Short mmCIF file of C-alpha atoms in Angstrom, two decimals:
data_model
loop_
_atom_site.label_atom_id
_atom_site.label_comp_id
_atom_site.label_asym_id
_atom_site.label_seq_id
_atom_site.Cartn_x
_atom_site.Cartn_y
_atom_site.Cartn_z
CA MET G 154 -6.08 -15.63 6.69
CA VAL G 155 -5.87 -14.90 2.94
CA THR G 156 -6.35 -11.19 3.61
CA THR G 157 -3.64 -11.09 6.29
CA ASP G 158 -1.20 -13.15 4.23
CA PHE G 159 -1.56 -11.00 1.13
CA TRP G 160 -1.21 -7.68 2.94
CA SER G 161 1.80 -9.11 4.80
CA ALA G 162 3.41 -9.86 1.44
CA VAL G 163 2.65 -6.35 0.14
CA LEU G 164 3.71 -4.31 3.15
CA PRO G 165 7.32 -4.47 4.35
CA VAL G 166 7.74 -5.96 7.83
CA THR G 167 9.59 -2.80 8.77
CA PRO G 168 7.80 0.19 7.20
CA ARG G 169 9.90 1.85 4.53
CA ALA G 170 10.88 5.21 6.03
CA ASP G 171 11.62 6.69 2.60
CA TRP G 172 8.17 5.76 1.29
CA MET G 173 6.44 7.04 4.41
CA THR G 174 8.30 10.34 4.28
CA ARG G 175 7.60 10.88 0.59
CA VAL G 176 3.93 9.86 0.85
CA SER G 177 3.49 12.21 3.82
CA GLU G 178 5.03 15.04 1.77
CA LEU G 179 2.80 14.23 -1.21
CA ALA G 180 -0.30 14.25 0.99
CA ALA G 181 0.64 17.70 2.33
CA GLU G 182 1.27 19.00 -1.20
CA ALA G 183 -2.03 17.55 -2.43
CA SER G 184 -3.91 19.18 0.45
CA GLN G 185 -2.78 22.58 -0.81
CA ARG G 186 -4.60 21.87 -4.09
CA ARG G 187 -7.94 21.48 -2.32
CA SER G 188 -8.71 25.18 -2.89
CA LYS G 189 -8.83 24.46 -6.65
CA ALA G 190 -11.64 21.93 -6.27
CA ASP G 191 -15.03 22.68 -7.78
CA TYR G 192 -16.41 19.75 -5.81
CA ASN G 193 -14.65 19.54 -2.44
CA THR G 194 -14.85 16.02 -1.09
CA GLY G 195 -12.76 13.61 0.96
CA SER G 196 -9.32 12.26 0.14
CA ILE G 197 -7.53 9.07 1.15
CA ALA G 198 -5.55 8.94 4.37
CA TRP G 199 -1.78 9.09 4.03
CA MET G 200 -1.42 5.52 5.39
CA GLU G 201 -3.71 4.28 2.61
CA ALA G 202 -1.54 6.21 0.16
CA TYR G 203 1.45 4.34 1.63
CA GLN G 204 -0.38 1.05 1.01
CA LEU G 205 -1.02 1.99 -2.63
CA CYS G 206 2.65 2.85 -3.09
CA ALA G 207 3.65 -0.51 -1.56
CA LEU G 208 1.09 -2.34 -3.71
CA ALA G 209 2.36 -0.78 -6.94
CA ASN G 210 5.90 -1.79 -5.95
CA HIS G 211 4.88 -5.32 -4.97
CA LEU G 212 3.16 -5.87 -8.32
CA ASN G 213 5.90 -4.19 -10.37
CA ALA G 214 2.99 -2.39 -11.98
CA ARG G 215 3.90 -0.48 -15.14
CA VAL G 216 0.50 0.94 -16.06
CA VAL G 217 -2.11 2.15 -13.55
CA ILE G 218 -5.67 3.33 -14.14
CA GLU G 219 -7.39 5.42 -11.47
CA VAL G 220 -10.96 6.68 -11.16
CA GLY G 221 -11.37 9.60 -8.75
CA THR G 222 -8.31 11.86 -8.94
CA PHE G 223 -9.54 14.70 -6.72
CA ILE G 224 -6.41 16.44 -5.32
CA GLY G 225 -4.07 13.68 -6.43
CA THR G 226 -2.95 12.10 -3.14
CA SER G 227 -3.50 8.55 -4.36
CA THR G 228 -2.40 9.45 -7.89
CA HIS G 229 1.05 10.56 -6.80
CA ALA G 230 1.38 7.64 -4.34
CA LEU G 231 0.71 5.18 -7.16
CA ALA G 232 3.23 6.99 -9.36
CA LEU G 233 5.92 6.28 -6.73
CA GLY G 234 5.93 2.62 -7.76
CA SER G 235 9.44 1.78 -8.95
CA ALA G 236 8.25 0.26 -12.24
CA VAL G 237 5.33 2.63 -12.92
CA GLU G 238 5.53 4.27 -16.33
CA ALA G 239 2.03 5.77 -16.54
CA VAL G 240 -0.89 6.60 -14.26
CA TYR G 241 -4.06 7.44 -16.18
CA THR G 242 -6.55 9.15 -13.90
CA CYS G 243 -9.92 10.87 -14.29
CA ASP G 244 -12.25 13.00 -12.20
CA SER G 245 -15.69 14.00 -13.39
CA SER G 246 -15.92 17.05 -11.12
CA ASN G 247 -12.46 18.57 -10.69
CA ASP G 248 -9.18 19.67 -12.25
CA CYS G 249 -6.77 19.69 -9.30
CA CYS G 250 -3.91 17.38 -10.27
CA PRO G 251 -1.22 18.64 -12.66
CA ALA G 252 0.24 16.37 -15.32
CA THR G 253 3.77 14.98 -15.09
CA ASP G 254 5.83 12.66 -17.29
CA VAL G 255 4.11 9.75 -15.52
CA ILE G 256 0.73 11.15 -14.44
CA HIS G 257 -1.85 11.72 -17.18
CA PRO G 258 -4.93 13.45 -15.71
CA HIS G 259 -8.32 13.58 -17.44
CA PRO G 260 -10.15 16.41 -15.61
CA PHE G 261 -13.91 16.83 -15.83
CA THR G 262 -14.01 13.43 -17.52
CA ALA G 263 -16.21 10.45 -16.67
CA SER G 264 -14.54 7.07 -16.32
CA GLY G 265 -16.24 5.68 -19.42
CA ASP G 266 -14.96 8.55 -21.54
CA MET G 267 -11.37 8.11 -20.34
CA TRP G 268 -11.55 4.36 -20.86
CA HIS G 269 -12.76 4.88 -24.43
CA ARG G 270 -9.67 7.01 -25.14
CA LEU G 271 -7.35 4.51 -23.46
CA ARG G 272 -8.76 1.56 -25.40
CA LYS G 273 -7.99 3.40 -28.62
CA LYS G 274 -4.37 3.66 -27.45
CA GLY G 275 -4.20 -0.03 -26.57
CA VAL G 276 -3.60 0.66 -22.86
CA LYS G 277 -3.65 -2.37 -20.56
CA ALA G 278 -3.50 -1.75 -16.81
CA ASP G 279 -1.57 -3.84 -14.30
CA LEU G 280 -3.31 -2.10 -11.39
CA CYS G 281 -6.63 -0.24 -11.16
CA PHE G 282 -7.64 1.94 -8.24
CA PHE G 283 -11.25 3.06 -7.86
CA ASP G 284 -12.21 5.95 -5.59
CA GLY G 285 -15.33 6.89 -7.56
CA HIS G 286 -18.63 5.22 -8.34
CA LEU G 287 -18.55 2.71 -11.20
CA SER G 288 -21.46 1.85 -13.47
CA GLU G 289 -22.50 -1.42 -15.10
CA ALA G 290 -21.18 -0.03 -18.38
CA ASP G 291 -17.82 0.63 -16.69
CA ALA G 292 -17.69 -2.95 -15.44
CA GLY G 293 -18.28 -4.34 -18.91
CA ALA G 294 -15.69 -2.05 -20.50
CA LEU G 295 -12.90 -2.97 -18.07
CA LYS G 296 -12.10 -6.22 -19.89
CA GLY G 297 -10.67 -4.25 -22.80
CA LEU G 298 -8.31 -2.32 -20.49
CA THR G 299 -7.00 -5.09 -18.26
CA HIS G 300 -5.45 -8.56 -18.38
CA PRO G 301 -5.91 -11.71 -16.24
CA SER G 302 -3.20 -10.61 -13.77
CA THR G 303 -4.58 -7.11 -13.18
CA VAL G 304 -5.18 -6.24 -9.53
CA PHE G 305 -8.08 -3.98 -8.55
CA ALA G 306 -8.06 -1.71 -5.47
CA PHE G 307 -11.16 -0.11 -3.96
CA HIS G 308 -11.40 2.78 -1.50
CA ASP G 309 -14.24 3.14 1.01
CA TYR G 310 -14.88 -0.57 1.44
CA ASN G 311 -16.91 -0.06 4.61
CA TYR G 312 -20.28 1.04 5.95
CA GLY G 313 -21.17 4.62 6.82
CA PRO G 314 -24.06 6.78 8.03
CA LYS G 315 -26.48 8.41 5.62
CA ILE G 316 -29.21 10.89 6.50
CA ARG G 317 -32.66 9.92 5.17
CA ARG G 318 -35.78 12.10 5.05
CA ARG G 319 -39.27 10.81 5.82
CA LYS G 320 -42.40 11.94 3.98
CA ASP G 321 -43.32 14.13 6.95
CA GLY G 322 -40.02 16.03 6.65
CA THR G 323 -38.27 14.50 9.65
CA THR G 324 -34.90 12.86 9.20
CA TYR G 325 -33.21 9.71 10.44
CA GLN G 326 -29.79 8.11 10.10
CA GLU G 327 -29.21 4.80 8.34
CA THR G 328 -26.00 2.79 8.03
CA LEU G 329 -25.36 1.83 4.42
CA PRO G 330 -22.55 0.29 2.35
CA ARG G 331 -20.19 2.90 0.88
CA LYS G 332 -19.00 3.02 -2.71
CA GLY G 333 -16.15 0.54 -2.33
CA ILE G 334 -18.55 -2.24 -1.39
CA GLY G 335 -20.83 -1.29 -4.26
CA ASN G 336 -17.94 -1.29 -6.72
CA VAL G 337 -16.72 -4.71 -5.55
CA ASP G 338 -20.22 -6.16 -5.84
CA LEU G 339 -20.49 -4.67 -9.33
CA LEU G 340 -17.21 -6.13 -10.58
CA LYS G 341 -17.35 -9.57 -8.92
CA PRO G 342 -19.39 -11.20 -11.71
CA HIS G 343 -16.84 -9.90 -14.24
CA LEU G 344 -13.86 -11.23 -12.23
CA PRO G 345 -14.64 -14.90 -11.53
CA HIS G 346 -10.96 -15.78 -11.01
CA HIS G 347 -10.23 -12.95 -8.55
CA VAL G 348 -10.43 -13.16 -4.76
CA LEU G 349 -11.51 -10.39 -2.39
CA ILE G 350 -8.80 -9.16 -0.02
CA GLU G 351 -10.57 -7.23 2.72
CA PRO G 352 -9.14 -4.10 4.36
CA LEU G 353 -6.76 -4.32 7.28
CA PRO G 354 -8.20 -3.25 10.68
CA ASP G 355 -9.11 0.45 10.85
CA ASN G 356 -8.66 0.70 7.08
CA VAL G 357 -11.01 0.98 4.08
CA LEU G 358 -8.80 -0.22 1.19
CA ALA G 359 -9.90 -3.55 -0.33
CA LEU G 360 -8.46 -5.50 -3.25
CA MET G 361 -9.57 -8.02 -5.88
CA VAL G 362 -6.55 -10.21 -6.62
CA PRO G 363 -6.12 -13.03 -9.17
CA GLU G 364 -6.23 -16.50 -7.63
CA SER G 365 -2.86 -17.20 -9.24
CA MET G 366 -1.21 -14.61 -6.96
CA LEU G 367 -2.37 -16.28 -3.74
#
């Protein structure tokens, strides 16, 4: 019920045609940057990008921190938020997303390194989006970059297949939690006053939201 109620508050009853059109255009533009990738991996679906745009608007987020830029689909969707002034984003493997007045990419940069730079600037995020693996050190460092009302979004909050190899060389498939579940489990002890908002059906975007917002 909490999950449904929160997503209902975030997403307009009638989908915003202007957001959907612009997000679809941004996803197509981002796809053209895939050829620049040194490490070619997956990107978020355009409907998830629409959700991120709606979330940034709902929160009136001014400052966003993202881990896992890749081709910039989610980055540009977050930057569509009407109040967003800055999106700080990093990718440890790629340099695909150009800078704008709002988007500040940190290519070939680990999350901890970007966060160290942002702490020096006194940056405090209203919204964080994680589409890369976090470490225990990352979890501990987040406190210096956020405030009690910060909302955290996680991609790949689901289970997926992984190929394992036996000692004899044969392989088998195992279903394991993907990085979003791992990131939530990592951050939960550091966010005792946040509540998990699970993904909508056929979706893999989860949130950790302050109790005060529910």
